[in-house]
Tab-separated table of C-alpha atoms in Angstrom:
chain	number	residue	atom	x	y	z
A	108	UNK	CA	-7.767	17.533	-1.127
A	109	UNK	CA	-6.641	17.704	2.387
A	110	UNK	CA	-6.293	13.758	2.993
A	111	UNK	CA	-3.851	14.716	-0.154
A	112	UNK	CA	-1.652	16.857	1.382
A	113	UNK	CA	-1.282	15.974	4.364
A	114	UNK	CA	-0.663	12.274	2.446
A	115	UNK	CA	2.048	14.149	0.395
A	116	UNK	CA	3.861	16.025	3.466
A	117	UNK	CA	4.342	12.533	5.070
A	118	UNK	CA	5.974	11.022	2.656
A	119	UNK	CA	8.018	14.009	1.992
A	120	UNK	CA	9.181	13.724	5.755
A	121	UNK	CA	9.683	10.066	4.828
A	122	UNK	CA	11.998	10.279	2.122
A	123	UNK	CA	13.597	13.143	4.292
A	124	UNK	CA	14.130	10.474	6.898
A	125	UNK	CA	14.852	7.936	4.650
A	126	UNK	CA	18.018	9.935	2.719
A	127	UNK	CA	19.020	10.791	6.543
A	128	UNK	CA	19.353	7.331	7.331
A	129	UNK	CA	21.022	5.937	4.151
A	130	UNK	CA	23.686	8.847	5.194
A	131	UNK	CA	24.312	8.154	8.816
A	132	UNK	CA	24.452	4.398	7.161
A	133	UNK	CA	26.426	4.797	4.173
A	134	UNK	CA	29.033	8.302	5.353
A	135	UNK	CA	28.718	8.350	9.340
A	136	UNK	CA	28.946	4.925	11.106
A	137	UNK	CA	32.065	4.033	8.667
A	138	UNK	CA	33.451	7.345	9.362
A	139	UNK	CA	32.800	7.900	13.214
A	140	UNK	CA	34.193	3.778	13.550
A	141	UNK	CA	37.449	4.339	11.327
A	142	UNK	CA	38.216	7.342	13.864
A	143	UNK	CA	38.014	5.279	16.606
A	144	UNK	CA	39.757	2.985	15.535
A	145	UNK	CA	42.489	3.584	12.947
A	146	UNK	CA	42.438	7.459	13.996
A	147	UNK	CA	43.858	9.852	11.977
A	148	UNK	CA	46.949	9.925	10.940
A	149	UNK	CA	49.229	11.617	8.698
A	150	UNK	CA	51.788	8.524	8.328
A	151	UNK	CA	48.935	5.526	8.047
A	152	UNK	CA	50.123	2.083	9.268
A	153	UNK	CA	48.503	-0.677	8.209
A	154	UNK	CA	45.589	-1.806	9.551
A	155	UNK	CA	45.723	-4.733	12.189
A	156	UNK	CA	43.626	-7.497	12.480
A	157	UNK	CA	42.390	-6.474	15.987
A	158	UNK	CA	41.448	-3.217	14.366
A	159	UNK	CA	39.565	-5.162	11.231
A	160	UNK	CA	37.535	-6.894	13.751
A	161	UNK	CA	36.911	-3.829	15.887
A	162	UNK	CA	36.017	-1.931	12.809
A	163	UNK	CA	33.960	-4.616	10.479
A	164	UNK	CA	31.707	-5.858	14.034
A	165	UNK	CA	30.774	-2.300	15.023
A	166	UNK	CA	29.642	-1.176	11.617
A	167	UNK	CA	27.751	-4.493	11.072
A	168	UNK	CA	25.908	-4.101	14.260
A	169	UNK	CA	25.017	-0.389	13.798
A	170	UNK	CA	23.566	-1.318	10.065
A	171	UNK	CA	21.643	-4.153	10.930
A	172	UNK	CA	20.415	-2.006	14.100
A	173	UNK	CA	19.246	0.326	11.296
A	174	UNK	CA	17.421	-2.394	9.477
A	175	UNK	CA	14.323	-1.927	11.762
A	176	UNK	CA	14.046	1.909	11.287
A	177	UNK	CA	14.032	1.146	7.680
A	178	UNK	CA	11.088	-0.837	7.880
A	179	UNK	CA	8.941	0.956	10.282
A	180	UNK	CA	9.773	3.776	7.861
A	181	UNK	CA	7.878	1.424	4.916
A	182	UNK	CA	5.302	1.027	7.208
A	183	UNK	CA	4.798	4.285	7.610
A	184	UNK	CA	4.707	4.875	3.555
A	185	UNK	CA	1.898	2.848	4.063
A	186	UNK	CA	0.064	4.838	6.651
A	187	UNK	CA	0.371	7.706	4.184
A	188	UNK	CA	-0.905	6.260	1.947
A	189	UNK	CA	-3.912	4.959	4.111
A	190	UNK	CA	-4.308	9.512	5.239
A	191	UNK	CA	-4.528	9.947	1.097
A	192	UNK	CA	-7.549	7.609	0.957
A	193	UNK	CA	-9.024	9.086	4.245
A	194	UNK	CA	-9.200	5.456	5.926
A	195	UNK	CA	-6.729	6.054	8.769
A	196	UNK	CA	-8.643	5.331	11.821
A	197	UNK	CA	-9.238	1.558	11.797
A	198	UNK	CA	-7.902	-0.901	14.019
A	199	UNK	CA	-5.483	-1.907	11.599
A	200	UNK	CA	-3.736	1.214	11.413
A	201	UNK	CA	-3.514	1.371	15.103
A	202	UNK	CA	-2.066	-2.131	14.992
A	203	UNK	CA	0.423	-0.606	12.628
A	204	UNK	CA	1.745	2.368	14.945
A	205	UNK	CA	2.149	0.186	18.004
A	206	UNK	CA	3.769	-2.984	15.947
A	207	UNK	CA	6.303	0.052	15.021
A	208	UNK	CA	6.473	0.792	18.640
A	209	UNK	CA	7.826	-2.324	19.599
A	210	UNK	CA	9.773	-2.911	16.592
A	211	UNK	CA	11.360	0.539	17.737
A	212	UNK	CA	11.475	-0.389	21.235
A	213	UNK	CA	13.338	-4.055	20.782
A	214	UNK	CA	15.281	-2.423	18.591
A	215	UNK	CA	17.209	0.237	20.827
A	216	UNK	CA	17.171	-2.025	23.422
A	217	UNK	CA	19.682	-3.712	21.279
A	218	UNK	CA	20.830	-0.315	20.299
A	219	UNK	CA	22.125	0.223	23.832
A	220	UNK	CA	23.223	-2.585	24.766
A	221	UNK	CA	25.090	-3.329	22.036
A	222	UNK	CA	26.835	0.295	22.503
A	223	UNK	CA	27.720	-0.232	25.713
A	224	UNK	CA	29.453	-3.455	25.502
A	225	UNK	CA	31.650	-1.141	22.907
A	226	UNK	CA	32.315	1.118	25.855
A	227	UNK	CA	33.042	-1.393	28.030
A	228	UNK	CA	35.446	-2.553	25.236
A	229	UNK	CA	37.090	1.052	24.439
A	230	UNK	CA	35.968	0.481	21.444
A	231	UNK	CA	32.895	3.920	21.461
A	232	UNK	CA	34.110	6.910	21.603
A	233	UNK	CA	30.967	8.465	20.449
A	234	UNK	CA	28.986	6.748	23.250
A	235	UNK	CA	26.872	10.259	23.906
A	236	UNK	CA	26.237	10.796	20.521
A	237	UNK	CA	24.279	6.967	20.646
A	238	UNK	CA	22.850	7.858	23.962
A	239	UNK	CA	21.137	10.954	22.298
A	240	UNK	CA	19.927	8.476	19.208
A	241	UNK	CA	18.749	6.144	22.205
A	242	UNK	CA	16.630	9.152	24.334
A	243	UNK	CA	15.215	10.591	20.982
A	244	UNK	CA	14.453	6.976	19.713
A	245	UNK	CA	12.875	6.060	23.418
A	246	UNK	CA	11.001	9.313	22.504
A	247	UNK	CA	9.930	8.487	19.011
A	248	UNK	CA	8.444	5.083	20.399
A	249	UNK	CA	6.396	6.491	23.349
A	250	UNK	CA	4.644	8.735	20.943
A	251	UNK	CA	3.961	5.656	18.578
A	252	UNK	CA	3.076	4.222	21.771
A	253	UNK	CA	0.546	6.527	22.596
A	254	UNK	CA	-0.486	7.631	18.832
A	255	UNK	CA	-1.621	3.747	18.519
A	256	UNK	CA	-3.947	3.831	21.604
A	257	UNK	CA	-5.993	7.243	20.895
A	258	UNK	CA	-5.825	5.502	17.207
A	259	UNK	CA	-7.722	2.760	18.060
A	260	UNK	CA	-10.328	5.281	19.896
A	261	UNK	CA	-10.563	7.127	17.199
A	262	UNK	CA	-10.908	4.020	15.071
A	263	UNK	CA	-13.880	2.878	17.332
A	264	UNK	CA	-15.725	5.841	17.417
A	265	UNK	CA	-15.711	6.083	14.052
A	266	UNK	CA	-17.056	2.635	13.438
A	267	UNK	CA	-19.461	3.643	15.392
A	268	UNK	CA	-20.437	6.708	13.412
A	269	UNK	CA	-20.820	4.855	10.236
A	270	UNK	CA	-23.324	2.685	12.312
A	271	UNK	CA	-25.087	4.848	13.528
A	272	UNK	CA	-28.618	6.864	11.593
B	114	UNK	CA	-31.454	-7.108	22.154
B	115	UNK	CA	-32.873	-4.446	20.438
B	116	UNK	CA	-35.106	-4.657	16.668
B	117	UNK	CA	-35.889	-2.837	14.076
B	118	UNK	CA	-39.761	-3.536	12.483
B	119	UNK	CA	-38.992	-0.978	9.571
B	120	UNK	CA	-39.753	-3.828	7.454
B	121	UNK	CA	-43.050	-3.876	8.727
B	122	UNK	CA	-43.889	-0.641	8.928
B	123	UNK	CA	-42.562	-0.615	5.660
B	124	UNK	CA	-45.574	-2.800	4.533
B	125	UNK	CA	-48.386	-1.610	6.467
B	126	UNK	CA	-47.804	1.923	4.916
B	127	UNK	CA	-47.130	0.208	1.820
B	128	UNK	CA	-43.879	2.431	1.133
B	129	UNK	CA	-41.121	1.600	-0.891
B	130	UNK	CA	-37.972	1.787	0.678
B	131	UNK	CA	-36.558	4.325	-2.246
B	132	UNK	CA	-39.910	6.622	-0.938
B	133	UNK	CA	-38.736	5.563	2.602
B	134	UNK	CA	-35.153	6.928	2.159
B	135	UNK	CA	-36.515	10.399	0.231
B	136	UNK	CA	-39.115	11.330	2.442
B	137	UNK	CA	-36.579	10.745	5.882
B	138	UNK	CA	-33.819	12.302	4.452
B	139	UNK	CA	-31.396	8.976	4.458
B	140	UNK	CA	-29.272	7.503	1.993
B	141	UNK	CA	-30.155	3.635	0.761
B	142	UNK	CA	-27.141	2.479	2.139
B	143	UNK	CA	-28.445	3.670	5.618
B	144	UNK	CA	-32.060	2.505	5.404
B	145	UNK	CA	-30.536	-0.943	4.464
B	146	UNK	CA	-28.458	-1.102	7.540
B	147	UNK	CA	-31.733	-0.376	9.329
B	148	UNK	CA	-33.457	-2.863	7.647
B	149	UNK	CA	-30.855	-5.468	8.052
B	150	UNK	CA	-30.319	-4.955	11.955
B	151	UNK	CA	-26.922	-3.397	11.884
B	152	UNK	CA	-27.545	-0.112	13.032
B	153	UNK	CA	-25.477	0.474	15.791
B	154	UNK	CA	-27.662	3.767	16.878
B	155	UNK	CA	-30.272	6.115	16.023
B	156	UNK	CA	-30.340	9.750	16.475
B	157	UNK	CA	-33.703	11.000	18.354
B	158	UNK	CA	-34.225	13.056	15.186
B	159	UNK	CA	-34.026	10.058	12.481
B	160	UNK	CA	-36.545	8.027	14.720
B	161	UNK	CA	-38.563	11.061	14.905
B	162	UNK	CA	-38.788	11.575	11.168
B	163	UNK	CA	-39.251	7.572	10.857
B	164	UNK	CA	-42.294	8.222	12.716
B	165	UNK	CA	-43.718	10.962	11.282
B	166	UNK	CA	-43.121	9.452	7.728
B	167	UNK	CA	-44.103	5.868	8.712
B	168	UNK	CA	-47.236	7.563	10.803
B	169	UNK	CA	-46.325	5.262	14.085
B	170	UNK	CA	-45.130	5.228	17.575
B	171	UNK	CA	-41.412	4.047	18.230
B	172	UNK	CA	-42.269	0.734	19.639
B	173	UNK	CA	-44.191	0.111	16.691
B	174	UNK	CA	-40.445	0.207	15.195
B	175	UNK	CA	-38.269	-0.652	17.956
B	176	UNK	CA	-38.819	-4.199	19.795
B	177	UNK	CA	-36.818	-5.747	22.437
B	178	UNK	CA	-36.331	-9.590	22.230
């Protein structure tokens, strides 16, 4: 009953994360780009070329940046499902957390490089708001980090229990 | 490395392993992984019991080769 709930409150908080994401995706990166780079205005000229580009190659790099969280976030509906059936600690799950480690890792590495070439371009003007995404991202992996080491303890030990009479 | 003579003991007593498994207090499924050398460990208190229900020492049981 427990391995249920605690199944069911994961993928709650994944499909909590999941609609977050699909937001930032689908409402914030197109509306935090156009700012910076149309602006606002209450006569609107039209829209350059130079601004096109600006525009179009920013919001392409933040979605396919966002690709990866996607899937570490299926990979994690998997996990859950592996709590519901109470087979969590074994190697492979451990394997699991730290491949979504890297994943995560790689991933705002290109995250933060990508966002400061935009600085360096004038292009960010929401360059702290993608630093905090970096830190609490940087954050996110450690833990998977560490979650996949004392996973892979827990996943020996219990081997070990199931051999032992 | 370490083995297990249940087997033996097994047939000196002339047990069954069901008997085996009722009178120590362990399911099939863990009497087989005795029998079959997989065992990882025993607790002090199963090889007791073996012992007492098998009517032998533990190096009658356990052998190192």
């Amino acid at each position: 009953m427990k391995n249920f709930l605690f199944s069911a409150i994961l993928k709650y908080a994944i499909i909590i994360l999941a609609i977050f994401g699909l937001i930032t995706c689908a409402l914030w990166y197109p509306l935090s780009i156009s700012l910076t780079t149309v602006g606002l205005s209450v006569d609107p000229a039209p829209i350059t070329q130079a601004e096109n580009i600006e525009f179009w190659s920013q919001l392409i790099f933040y979605w396919l940046t966002s690709v990866p969280c996607f899937f570490i976030l299926a990979l994690w509906w998997i996990i859950a499902g592996k709590v519901k059936r109470g087979s969590i600690f074994t190697p492979g799950t451990a394997k699991t957390f730290k491949l979504c480690s890297v994943i995560l890792s790689i991933d705002l590495s290109v995250f933060l490089i990508g966002n400061q070439i935009f600085a360096m371009l004038g292009w960010n003007e929401f360059l702290v708001i993608y630093l905090i995404i970096f830190a609490v991202g940087t954050a996110v992996a450690s833990l998977l980090a560490v979650t996949a080491h004392y996973t892979r303890l827990a996943a020996t030990l219990q081997e070990e229990m199931e051999y032992t009479v | 490395m370490i083995v297990i003579n249940v087997d033996v003991m097994l047939a000196k007593r002339k047990m069954s392993v069901t008997e085996l498994s009722e009178r120590v207090g362990l399911t099939m499924a863990n009497i087989s992984l005795l029998k079959n050398g997989k065992v990882k460990a025993i607790r002090l208190s199963t090889l007791n019991k073996l012992c007492e229900v098998l009517e032998c020492q533990p190096g009658d049981i356990l052998e190192y080769k």
